mmCIF file of C-alpha atoms in Angstrom:
data_model
loop_
_atom_site.group_PDB
_atom_site.id
_atom_site.type_symbol
_atom_site.label_atom_id
_atom_site.label_comp_id
_atom_site.label_asym_id
_atom_site.label_seq_id
_atom_site.Cartn_x
_atom_site.Cartn_y
_atom_site.Cartn_z
ATOM 1 C CA MET A 177 -8.045 -15.753 0.865
ATOM 2 C CA ARG A 178 -9.125 -14.890 4.266
ATOM 3 C CA ALA A 179 -8.809 -11.093 4.189
ATOM 4 C CA LYS A 180 -9.605 -9.347 0.934
ATOM 5 C CA GLY A 181 -8.334 -5.868 1.089
ATOM 6 C CA ILE A 182 -6.999 -2.583 -0.418
ATOM 7 C CA ALA A 183 -4.976 0.046 0.665
ATOM 8 C CA TYR A 184 -6.568 3.516 1.718
ATOM 9 C CA ASN A 185 -4.361 6.570 1.784
ATOM 10 C CA THR A 186 -4.909 9.081 4.494
ATOM 11 C CA GLY A 187 -2.022 11.078 3.457
ATOM 12 C CA PHE A 188 1.661 10.625 3.067
ATOM 13 C CA VAL A 189 3.818 13.102 5.211
ATOM 14 C CA VAL A 190 7.102 14.267 3.871
ATOM 15 C CA ASP A 191 9.103 16.954 5.397
ATOM 16 C CA GLY A 192 5.982 18.118 7.219
ATOM 17 C CA HIS A 193 3.866 18.408 4.055
ATOM 18 C CA ASN A 194 0.934 16.016 3.800
ATOM 19 C CA SER A 195 0.031 14.795 0.187
ATOM 20 C CA ILE A 196 -3.505 15.365 0.939
ATOM 21 C CA ASP A 197 -4.260 18.763 2.192
ATOM 22 C CA HIS A 198 -7.751 18.182 3.857
ATOM 23 C CA LEU A 199 -9.030 14.689 4.674
ATOM 24 C CA ASP A 200 -12.798 15.045 4.613
ATOM 25 C CA PRO A 201 -14.302 12.603 7.092
ATOM 26 C CA ASP A 202 -17.625 12.144 5.056
ATOM 27 C CA ARG A 203 -15.667 11.352 1.924
ATOM 28 C CA VAL A 204 -13.722 8.804 4.117
ATOM 29 C CA GLY A 205 -16.680 7.132 5.342
ATOM 30 C CA ARG A 206 -18.313 7.158 1.905
ATOM 31 C CA GLU A 207 -15.192 5.475 0.220
ATOM 32 C CA LEU A 208 -14.873 2.832 2.903
ATOM 33 C CA THR A 209 -18.525 1.990 2.396
ATOM 34 C CA ILE A 210 -17.903 1.632 -1.326
ATOM 35 C CA ILE A 211 -14.773 -0.433 -0.423
ATOM 36 C CA ARG A 212 -16.704 -2.726 1.698
ATOM 37 C CA ASP A 213 -20.131 -3.020 -0.547
ATOM 38 C CA ASP A 214 -18.849 -2.448 -4.029
ATOM 39 C CA LEU A 215 -15.297 -3.835 -3.785
ATOM 40 C CA HIS A 216 -16.336 -6.859 -1.720
ATOM 41 C CA CYS A 217 -13.510 -6.106 0.596
ATOM 42 C CA THR A 218 -13.310 -7.535 4.176
ATOM 43 C CA ALA A 219 -10.289 -5.710 5.177
ATOM 44 C CA VAL A 220 -8.538 -2.431 4.579
ATOM 45 C CA HIS A 221 -4.987 -1.196 4.827
ATOM 46 C CA LEU A 222 -4.909 2.205 6.320
ATOM 47 C CA VAL A 223 -1.630 4.070 5.393
ATOM 48 C CA GLY A 224 -0.408 7.525 6.177
ATOM 49 C CA GLY A 225 1.820 9.541 8.301
ATOM 50 C CA ASP A 226 -0.714 11.451 10.666
ATOM 51 C CA PRO A 227 -1.915 9.266 13.680
ATOM 52 C CA GLU A 228 -5.122 11.411 14.050
ATOM 53 C CA ARG A 229 -6.137 10.759 10.408
ATOM 54 C CA LEU A 230 -5.350 7.144 10.503
ATOM 55 C CA GLU A 231 -7.490 6.924 13.593
ATOM 56 C CA LEU A 232 -10.319 8.885 12.110
ATOM 57 C CA ALA A 233 -10.328 6.413 9.165
ATOM 58 C CA ALA A 234 -10.114 3.315 11.271
ATOM 59 C CA ARG A 235 -13.069 4.414 13.428
ATOM 60 C CA HIS A 236 -15.023 4.651 10.221
ATOM 61 C CA ALA A 237 -13.694 1.236 9.076
ATOM 62 C CA ALA A 238 -14.493 -0.330 12.455
ATOM 63 C CA GLY A 239 -18.083 0.871 12.228
ATOM 64 C CA LEU A 240 -18.430 -0.784 8.776
ATOM 65 C CA GLY A 241 -17.117 -4.043 10.204
ATOM 66 C CA LEU A 242 -13.792 -4.001 8.178
ATOM 67 C CA GLU A 243 -10.741 -5.659 9.489
ATOM 68 C CA ILE A 244 -8.328 -2.784 10.116
ATOM 69 C CA TRP A 245 -4.481 -2.880 9.141
ATOM 70 C CA PHE A 246 -3.452 0.161 11.186
ATOM 71 C CA SER A 247 -0.306 1.201 9.370
ATOM 72 C CA PRO A 248 1.671 4.212 10.120
ATOM 73 C CA TYR A 249 4.023 4.954 7.134
ATOM 74 C CA PRO A 250 6.896 7.063 7.974
ATOM 75 C CA ILE A 251 8.718 8.702 5.204
ATOM 76 C CA GLU A 252 12.257 10.458 5.621
ATOM 77 C CA GLN A 253 11.994 10.219 9.417
ATOM 78 C CA THR A 254 14.842 9.217 11.826
ATOM 79 C CA PRO A 255 14.551 5.980 13.912
ATOM 80 C CA ALA A 256 13.804 8.133 16.838
ATOM 81 C CA GLU A 257 11.134 9.805 15.200
ATOM 82 C CA ILE A 258 9.609 6.458 13.946
ATOM 83 C CA GLN A 259 9.560 5.170 17.333
ATOM 84 C CA THR A 260 7.467 8.043 18.430
ATOM 85 C CA LEU A 261 5.156 7.686 15.738
ATOM 86 C CA PHE A 262 4.671 4.059 16.158
ATOM 87 C CA ALA A 263 4.069 4.434 20.059
ATOM 88 C CA ASP A 264 1.215 7.052 19.311
ATOM 89 C CA CYS A 265 -0.424 4.806 16.672
ATOM 90 C CA ALA A 266 -0.304 1.780 18.925
ATOM 91 C CA ASP A 267 -2.261 3.296 21.341
ATOM 92 C CA ARG A 268 -4.704 4.544 19.179
ATOM 93 C CA ALA A 269 -5.036 1.187 17.450
ATOM 94 C CA GLU A 270 -5.291 -0.609 20.903
ATOM 95 C CA ARG A 271 -8.246 1.713 21.945
ATOM 96 C CA LEU A 272 -9.946 0.455 18.728
ATOM 97 C CA ARG A 273 -9.178 -3.171 19.277
ATOM 98 C CA ALA A 274 -10.456 -2.842 23.041
ATOM 99 C CA ASN A 275 -13.728 -1.638 21.803
ATOM 100 C CA GLY A 276 -14.424 -4.682 19.529
ATOM 101 C CA ALA A 277 -12.639 -3.956 16.066
ATOM 102 C CA GLU A 278 -10.360 -6.460 14.365
ATOM 103 C CA VAL A 279 -7.073 -4.652 14.162
ATOM 104 C CA VAL A 280 -3.702 -5.759 12.834
ATOM 105 C CA PHE A 281 -0.894 -3.203 13.580
ATOM 106 C CA VAL A 282 1.691 -2.858 10.868
ATOM 107 C CA ALA A 283 4.927 -1.802 12.087
ATOM 108 C CA GLY A 284 6.367 -0.001 9.113
ATOM 109 C CA VAL A 285 6.585 -0.319 5.346
ATOM 110 C CA GLU A 286 10.044 -0.719 3.541
ATOM 111 C CA LEU A 287 11.612 1.260 6.358
ATOM 112 C CA THR A 288 15.207 0.671 4.934
ATOM 113 C CA ILE A 289 14.707 2.358 1.886
ATOM 114 C CA MET A 290 12.058 4.926 2.978
ATOM 115 C CA ASN A 291 13.728 6.446 5.955
ATOM 116 C CA PRO A 292 17.372 7.492 6.815
ATOM 117 C CA GLY A 293 19.242 5.638 9.690
ATOM 118 C CA PHE A 294 19.231 2.080 8.069
ATOM 119 C CA VAL A 295 21.112 2.866 4.657
ATOM 120 C CA ASP A 296 23.533 5.746 3.838
ATOM 121 C CA GLY A 297 21.888 8.224 1.763
ATOM 122 C CA ALA A 298 20.019 11.497 2.435
ATOM 123 C CA ARG A 299 17.037 10.610 0.220
ATOM 124 C CA LEU A 300 15.388 7.556 -1.284
ATOM 125 C CA ASP A 301 17.185 7.629 -4.632
ATOM 126 C CA ASP A 302 20.547 8.140 -2.570
ATOM 127 C CA ARG A 303 19.794 5.084 -0.597
ATOM 128 C CA LEU A 304 18.661 2.797 -3.341
ATOM 129 C CA ALA A 305 22.153 3.802 -5.054
ATOM 130 C CA THR A 306 23.927 3.000 -1.877
ATOM 131 C CA LEU A 307 22.377 -0.564 -1.954
ATOM 132 C CA PHE A 308 22.437 -1.538 -5.629
ATOM 133 C CA ALA A 309 24.684 0.560 -7.785
ATOM 134 C CA ASP A 310 27.822 -1.276 -7.144
ATOM 135 C CA PRO A 311 27.267 -4.973 -7.469
ATOM 136 C CA ALA A 312 30.448 -5.855 -5.632
ATOM 137 C CA ALA A 313 29.375 -3.818 -2.504
ATOM 138 C CA ARG A 314 25.780 -4.817 -2.605
ATOM 139 C CA PRO A 315 26.029 -8.036 -0.365
ATOM 140 C CA ARG A 316 27.802 -6.126 2.280
ATOM 141 C CA ARG A 317 25.426 -3.045 2.107
ATOM 142 C CA ILE A 318 22.536 -5.279 2.433
ATOM 143 C CA ALA A 319 23.955 -6.909 5.379
ATOM 144 C CA GLN A 320 24.386 -3.723 7.002
ATOM 145 C CA ALA A 321 20.676 -2.636 6.259
ATOM 146 C CA ARG A 322 19.194 -5.807 7.698
ATOM 147 C CA ALA A 323 21.505 -5.590 10.896
ATOM 148 C CA ALA A 324 20.168 -1.972 11.376
ATOM 149 C CA LEU A 325 16.498 -2.918 10.453
ATOM 150 C CA ASP A 326 16.768 -5.841 12.930
ATOM 151 C CA THR A 327 17.914 -3.718 15.960
ATOM 152 C CA PHE A 328 15.275 -1.212 15.190
ATOM 153 C CA LEU A 329 12.449 -3.779 14.921
ATOM 154 C CA GLY A 330 13.727 -5.411 18.005
ATOM 155 C CA GLN A 331 13.114 -2.555 20.147
ATOM 156 C CA ALA A 332 10.182 -1.060 18.113
ATOM 157 C CA VAL A 333 8.040 -3.993 18.324
ATOM 158 C CA ALA A 334 8.681 -4.722 22.086
ATOM 159 C CA GLU A 335 7.521 -1.322 22.720
ATOM 160 C CA ILE A 336 4.370 -1.529 20.516
ATOM 161 C CA ARG A 337 3.428 -4.920 22.264
ATOM 162 C CA THR A 338 3.365 -2.936 25.555
ATOM 163 C CA ARG A 339 0.746 -0.733 24.055
ATOM 164 C CA PHE A 340 -1.361 -2.842 21.425
ATOM 165 C CA HIS A 341 -2.368 -6.521 22.341
ATOM 166 C CA GLY A 342 -3.344 -7.656 19.019
ATOM 167 C CA PRO A 343 -1.324 -9.021 16.009
ATOM 168 C CA VAL A 344 1.514 -7.185 14.742
ATOM 169 C CA THR A 345 3.326 -7.483 11.409
ATOM 170 C CA TYR A 346 5.965 -5.473 9.082
ATOM 171 C CA ALA A 347 5.453 -4.849 5.441
ATOM 172 C CA ALA A 348 8.762 -5.960 4.028
ATOM 173 C CA ILE A 349 10.852 -5.999 0.992
ATOM 174 C CA GLN A 350 12.388 -9.221 0.402
ATOM 175 C CA PHE A 351 16.136 -8.220 0.849
ATOM 176 C CA GLU A 352 15.530 -6.932 4.240
ATOM 177 C CA GLY A 353 15.731 -10.358 5.546
ATOM 178 C CA VAL A 354 13.263 -9.805 8.624
ATOM 179 C CA ASP A 355 13.332 -11.916 11.626
ATOM 180 C CA TRP A 356 9.736 -13.144 11.502
ATOM 181 C CA SER A 357 9.588 -14.910 14.889
ATOM 182 C CA ARG A 358 8.796 -11.753 16.308
ATOM 183 C CA PHE A 359 5.676 -11.027 14.335
ATOM 184 C CA ASP A 360 2.300 -12.646 14.099
ATOM 185 C CA ILE A 361 1.897 -12.534 10.363
ATOM 186 C CA ILE A 362 4.548 -12.458 7.484
ATOM 187 C CA THR A 363 3.832 -9.416 5.124
ATOM 188 C CA TYR A 364 5.650 -8.625 2.130
ATOM 189 C CA GLU A 365 5.380 -5.944 -0.690
ATOM 190 C CA LEU A 366 5.417 -7.916 -3.748
ATOM 191 C CA ILE A 367 5.387 -6.400 -7.025
ATOM 192 C CA ARG A 368 5.977 -8.436 -10.114
ATOM 193 C CA SER A 369 7.949 -7.276 -13.064
ATOM 194 C CA ALA A 370 8.625 -8.977 -16.532
ATOM 195 C CA GLU A 371 12.059 -9.911 -15.005
ATOM 196 C CA VAL A 372 10.749 -12.030 -12.441
ATOM 197 C CA GLU A 373 7.404 -13.242 -13.964
ATOM 198 C CA PRO A 374 8.662 -16.758 -14.748
ATOM 199 C CA GLN A 375 9.534 -17.628 -11.119
ATOM 200 C CA PHE A 376 6.862 -15.515 -9.491
ATOM 201 C CA ARG A 377 4.166 -18.231 -8.763
ATOM 202 C CA GLU A 378 6.754 -20.501 -7.448
ATOM 203 C CA ALA A 379 8.133 -17.601 -5.151
ATOM 204 C CA VAL A 380 4.743 -17.180 -3.696
ATOM 205 C CA ARG A 381 4.148 -20.830 -3.052
ATOM 206 C CA THR A 382 7.431 -20.901 -1.160
ATOM 207 C CA LEU A 383 6.478 -18.063 1.149
ATOM 208 C CA THR A 384 3.085 -19.406 1.940
ATOM 209 C CA ALA A 385 4.809 -23.015 2.839
ATOM 210 C CA GLN A 386 5.862 -21.152 6.175
ATOM 211 C CA PRO A 387 3.784 -21.969 9.308
ATOM 212 C CA ARG A 388 2.757 -18.249 9.822
ATOM 213 C CA PRO A 389 0.183 -16.763 7.590
ATOM 214 C CA VAL A 390 1.250 -14.612 4.793
ATOM 215 C CA ALA A 391 -0.240 -11.244 3.532
ATOM 216 C CA VAL A 392 0.681 -9.309 0.476
ATOM 217 C CA THR A 393 0.664 -5.639 0.323
ATOM 218 C CA GLY A 394 1.764 -3.026 -1.971
ATOM 219 C CA PHE A 395 1.127 -4.734 -5.320
ATOM 220 C CA SER A 396 -0.142 -2.874 -8.492
ATOM 221 C CA THR A 397 1.093 -0.947 -11.477
ATOM 222 C CA ALA A 398 0.664 2.389 -13.018
ATOM 223 C CA THR A 399 -1.736 2.979 -15.755
ATOM 224 C CA TRP A 400 0.292 3.114 -18.818
ATOM 225 C CA ARG A 401 0.946 0.828 -21.671
ATOM 226 C CA GLY A 402 4.187 -1.151 -20.830
ATOM 227 C CA ALA A 403 4.023 -0.400 -17.134
ATOM 228 C CA ALA A 404 3.231 -3.911 -16.163
ATOM 229 C CA ALA A 405 6.746 -5.158 -17.268
ATOM 230 C CA VAL A 406 8.295 -2.563 -15.054
ATOM 231 C CA ALA A 407 5.578 -2.371 -12.218
ATOM 232 C CA PRO A 408 8.041 -1.751 -9.305
ATOM 233 C CA GLN A 409 9.206 1.306 -11.263
ATOM 234 C CA SER A 410 6.115 2.301 -12.991
ATOM 235 C CA MET A 411 5.576 5.430 -11.033
ATOM 236 C CA ALA A 412 8.989 6.826 -11.984
ATOM 237 C CA ILE A 413 7.709 8.577 -14.955
ATOM 238 C CA VAL A 414 6.884 11.846 -13.217
ATOM 239 C CA GLU A 415 9.034 14.927 -12.760
ATOM 240 C CA HIS A 416 8.737 16.535 -9.286
ATOM 241 C CA ASP A 417 9.202 19.975 -8.086
ATOM 242 C CA GLU A 418 12.662 20.539 -6.731
ATOM 243 C CA SER A 419 11.743 22.691 -3.897
ATOM 244 C CA THR A 420 8.322 21.104 -2.764
ATOM 245 C CA GLY A 421 8.967 17.482 -4.113
ATOM 246 C CA ARG A 422 5.518 17.264 -5.254
ATOM 247 C CA PRO A 423 4.549 15.540 -8.359
ATOM 248 C CA ARG A 424 4.490 18.280 -11.271
ATOM 249 C CA ARG A 425 4.183 16.323 -14.832
ATOM 250 C CA LEU A 426 5.086 13.194 -16.542
ATOM 251 C CA ASN A 427 8.583 13.155 -17.968
ATOM 252 C CA GLY A 428 7.796 11.772 -21.547
ATOM 253 C CA ASP A 429 4.582 10.803 -23.721
ATOM 254 C CA TYR A 430 2.920 7.631 -22.289
ATOM 255 C CA GLN A 431 -0.302 6.201 -23.528
ATOM 256 C CA ARG A 432 -2.924 5.446 -21.027
ATOM 257 C CA ASP A 433 -3.922 1.814 -20.648
ATOM 258 C CA GLU A 434 -6.471 1.024 -17.865
ATOM 259 C CA GLN A 435 -6.867 -2.483 -19.221
ATOM 260 C CA GLU A 436 -3.134 -3.379 -18.746
ATOM 261 C CA GLN A 437 -3.457 -2.347 -15.168
ATOM 262 C CA ALA A 438 -6.615 -4.374 -14.639
ATOM 263 C CA THR A 439 -5.179 -7.622 -16.315
ATOM 264 C CA TYR A 440 -2.012 -7.234 -14.121
ATOM 265 C CA LEU A 441 -4.309 -7.035 -10.989
ATOM 266 C CA ALA A 442 -6.352 -9.943 -12.126
ATOM 267 C CA GLU A 443 -3.097 -12.141 -12.533
ATOM 268 C CA MET A 444 -1.604 -11.081 -9.298
ATOM 269 C CA LEU A 445 -4.763 -11.899 -7.271
ATOM 270 C CA GLU A 446 -5.207 -15.134 -8.965
ATOM 271 C CA ILE A 447 -1.791 -16.129 -8.097
ATOM 272 C CA PHE A 448 -2.104 -15.061 -4.343
ATOM 273 C CA ASP A 449 -5.510 -16.764 -4.275
ATOM 274 C CA THR A 450 -4.612 -20.201 -5.472
ATOM 275 C CA GLU A 451 -1.111 -20.200 -3.830
ATOM 276 C CA GLY A 452 -2.278 -19.903 -0.249
ATOM 277 C CA VAL A 453 -1.865 -16.226 0.647
ATOM 278 C CA ASP A 454 -3.860 -15.233 3.764
ATOM 279 C CA SER A 455 -4.435 -11.614 3.166
ATOM 280 C CA THR A 456 -3.913 -9.214 0.153
ATOM 281 C CA PHE A 457 -4.290 -5.531 -0.207
ATOM 282 C CA VAL A 458 -4.287 -3.988 -3.510
ATOM 283 C CA HIS A 459 -2.339 -0.806 -3.614
ATOM 284 C CA LEU A 460 -4.224 1.313 -3.790
ATOM 285 C CA PHE A 461 -7.675 2.863 -3.792
ATOM 286 C CA ALA A 462 -7.073 6.441 -4.560
ATOM 287 C CA LEU A 463 -4.132 8.902 -5.087
ATOM 288 C CA ASP A 464 -5.227 12.291 -4.923
ATOM 289 C CA ASN A 465 -1.955 14.058 -5.736
ATOM 290 C CA TYR A 466 -1.771 12.218 -8.961
ATOM 291 C CA PRO A 467 -4.985 13.912 -10.552
ATOM 292 C CA HIS A 468 -6.500 12.819 -13.866
ATOM 293 C CA ARG A 469 -6.485 15.707 -16.371
ATOM 294 C CA PRO A 470 -7.883 14.302 -19.551
ATOM 295 C CA ASP A 471 -8.353 17.428 -21.384
ATOM 296 C CA GLY A 472 -5.197 19.087 -21.512
ATOM 297 C CA ASP A 473 -1.529 18.275 -22.235
ATOM 298 C CA PRO A 474 -1.206 14.381 -21.751
ATOM 299 C CA ARG A 475 1.932 15.089 -19.767
ATOM 300 C CA ASP A 476 -0.114 16.786 -17.030
ATOM 301 C CA ASP A 477 -2.272 13.619 -16.685
ATOM 302 C CA LEU A 478 -0.764 12.631 -13.731
ATOM 303 C CA ASP A 479 -3.002 9.747 -13.120
ATOM 304 C CA ILE A 480 -1.312 7.664 -15.866
ATOM 305 C CA ALA A 481 1.559 7.308 -13.295
ATOM 306 C CA SER A 482 -0.849 6.425 -10.485
ATOM 307 C CA PRO A 483 -1.388 2.666 -9.323
ATOM 308 C CA ALA A 484 -4.729 3.643 -7.647
ATOM 309 C CA ILE A 485 -7.795 1.957 -9.231
ATOM 310 C CA VAL A 486 -9.941 5.161 -9.243
ATOM 311 C CA LYS A 487 -8.914 8.370 -11.324
ATOM 312 C CA VAL A 488 -9.344 11.436 -9.141
ATOM 313 C CA PHE A 489 -10.439 14.834 -10.763
ATOM 314 C CA GLU A 490 -9.459 18.365 -9.657
ATOM 315 C CA ASN A 491 -12.537 20.286 -10.221
ATOM 316 C CA ARG A 492 -15.558 17.893 -10.739
ATOM 317 C CA ARG A 493 -17.405 14.944 -9.643
ATOM 318 C CA GLY A 494 -17.547 11.585 -11.136
ATOM 319 C CA ASP A 495 -20.510 9.772 -13.183
ATOM 320 C CA THR A 496 -20.605 6.557 -11.596
ATOM 321 C CA TYR A 497 -20.627 7.989 -7.857
ATOM 322 C CA PRO A 498 -21.905 11.677 -8.529
ATOM 323 C CA ASP A 499 -21.013 12.224 -4.953
ATOM 324 C CA MET A 500 -17.456 11.581 -5.286
ATOM 325 C CA PRO A 501 -14.424 13.432 -7.035
ATOM 326 C CA TRP A 502 -13.232 10.369 -8.973
ATOM 327 C CA GLU A 503 -14.434 7.902 -11.595
ATOM 328 C CA PRO A 504 -13.358 4.073 -11.421
ATOM 329 C CA LYS A 505 -10.776 2.763 -13.769
ATOM 330 C CA ALA A 506 -11.062 -0.754 -15.309
ATOM 331 C CA ALA A 507 -9.208 -2.132 -12.506
ATOM 332 C CA PHE A 508 -11.866 -1.307 -10.071
ATOM 333 C CA THR A 509 -14.160 -3.963 -11.693
ATOM 334 C CA THR A 510 -11.493 -6.276 -11.885
ATOM 335 C CA VAL A 511 -10.977 -6.208 -8.007
ATOM 336 C CA ALA A 512 -14.624 -6.134 -7.202
ATOM 337 C CA ASP A 513 -15.242 -9.087 -9.527
ATOM 338 C CA HIS A 514 -12.310 -11.169 -8.108
ATOM 339 C CA TYR A 515 -13.060 -10.324 -4.328
ATOM 340 C CA GLY A 516 -16.818 -11.060 -4.995
ATOM 341 C CA ARG A 517 -16.220 -14.518 -6.488
ATOM 342 C CA SER A 518 -13.881 -15.099 -3.841
ATOM 343 C CA ARG A 519 -16.693 -14.090 -1.075
ATOM 344 C CA ASN A 520 -19.246 -16.147 -2.972
ATOM 345 C CA ARG A 521 -17.056 -19.396 -2.978
ATOM 346 C CA ARG A 522 -16.376 -19.097 0.701
ATOM 347 C CA ASP A 523 -20.113 -18.471 1.423
ATOM 348 C CA THR A 524 -21.406 -21.434 -0.636
ATOM 349 C CA THR A 525 -18.846 -23.702 1.179
ATOM 350 C CA LYS A 526 -19.769 -23.048 4.739
ATOM 351 C CA PRO A 527 -20.801 -25.958 6.765
ATOM 352 C CA ALA A 528 -24.495 -25.807 7.623
ATOM 353 C CA ALA A 529 -25.257 -24.453 11.054
#
């Protein structure tokens, strides 16, 4: 792989509420340093809904020499609101690029299901039902979603390119049928489930046979036994507050299994590395609103439903990094080992100067 990365969450914004109440600049800088030095990442996928927070994190990443994938992540926004968000972020990303940072602009993630205006439905669950509940209507519904997304991206990318002069991509779900001719990098959210496992490697090989470089974002699984088999839905074990939408507790009894998550990521990274993927971004580093609560009711331990590679505490610091409010999971070591080996292979095969 050329770029070895991880997603870094600056806060997802839904209905005006940010999933991270306060983004501490000192913590951002420290975590990005750990991402570079201890995880051996060369790139970071900065995601979130607040342009100022994205720029803050990007400036830290630029100072560390990391390749930045500047990724505004709209949720439940109209196409017009998304266009405004993208224009603001494209200006910020261009300032960073013009000052010497390596920047890729990501023009959205899974827009058709995460936002209204592409598929009928007020919320995510409604839109998924519209697309997939009726098998007979599915081809027509998907075709409509593709057409709406294509129209939107045609306008959005044209506007982005007037403001940002580096490479542009879009993080797609495969059914969206993106016209990749308008992008510099082909990017997919690829999350393997048991259902597609027999065909997964060959599907990745087919993707990388295309002339443009291929990146993979969004891949991981939650931290409970059995989650890997249903990885795309492995976070769907959480009950949410009806009024705020915030995660409240697990909907049943689940057994923590950090090793299953670690094994899943090891297998995915091996496939992507050997099948020619250009850039990978594990999803994700930390998820603060899914805290680890090891001492109470197991159903309150939201981290079991989290795909993050660190478990965040509410009221204490970790042991491995005493200045941080989290502790690495087993997957942290898995990612560090794989990216470290990959970097070492690259360094030892460089031609002599």
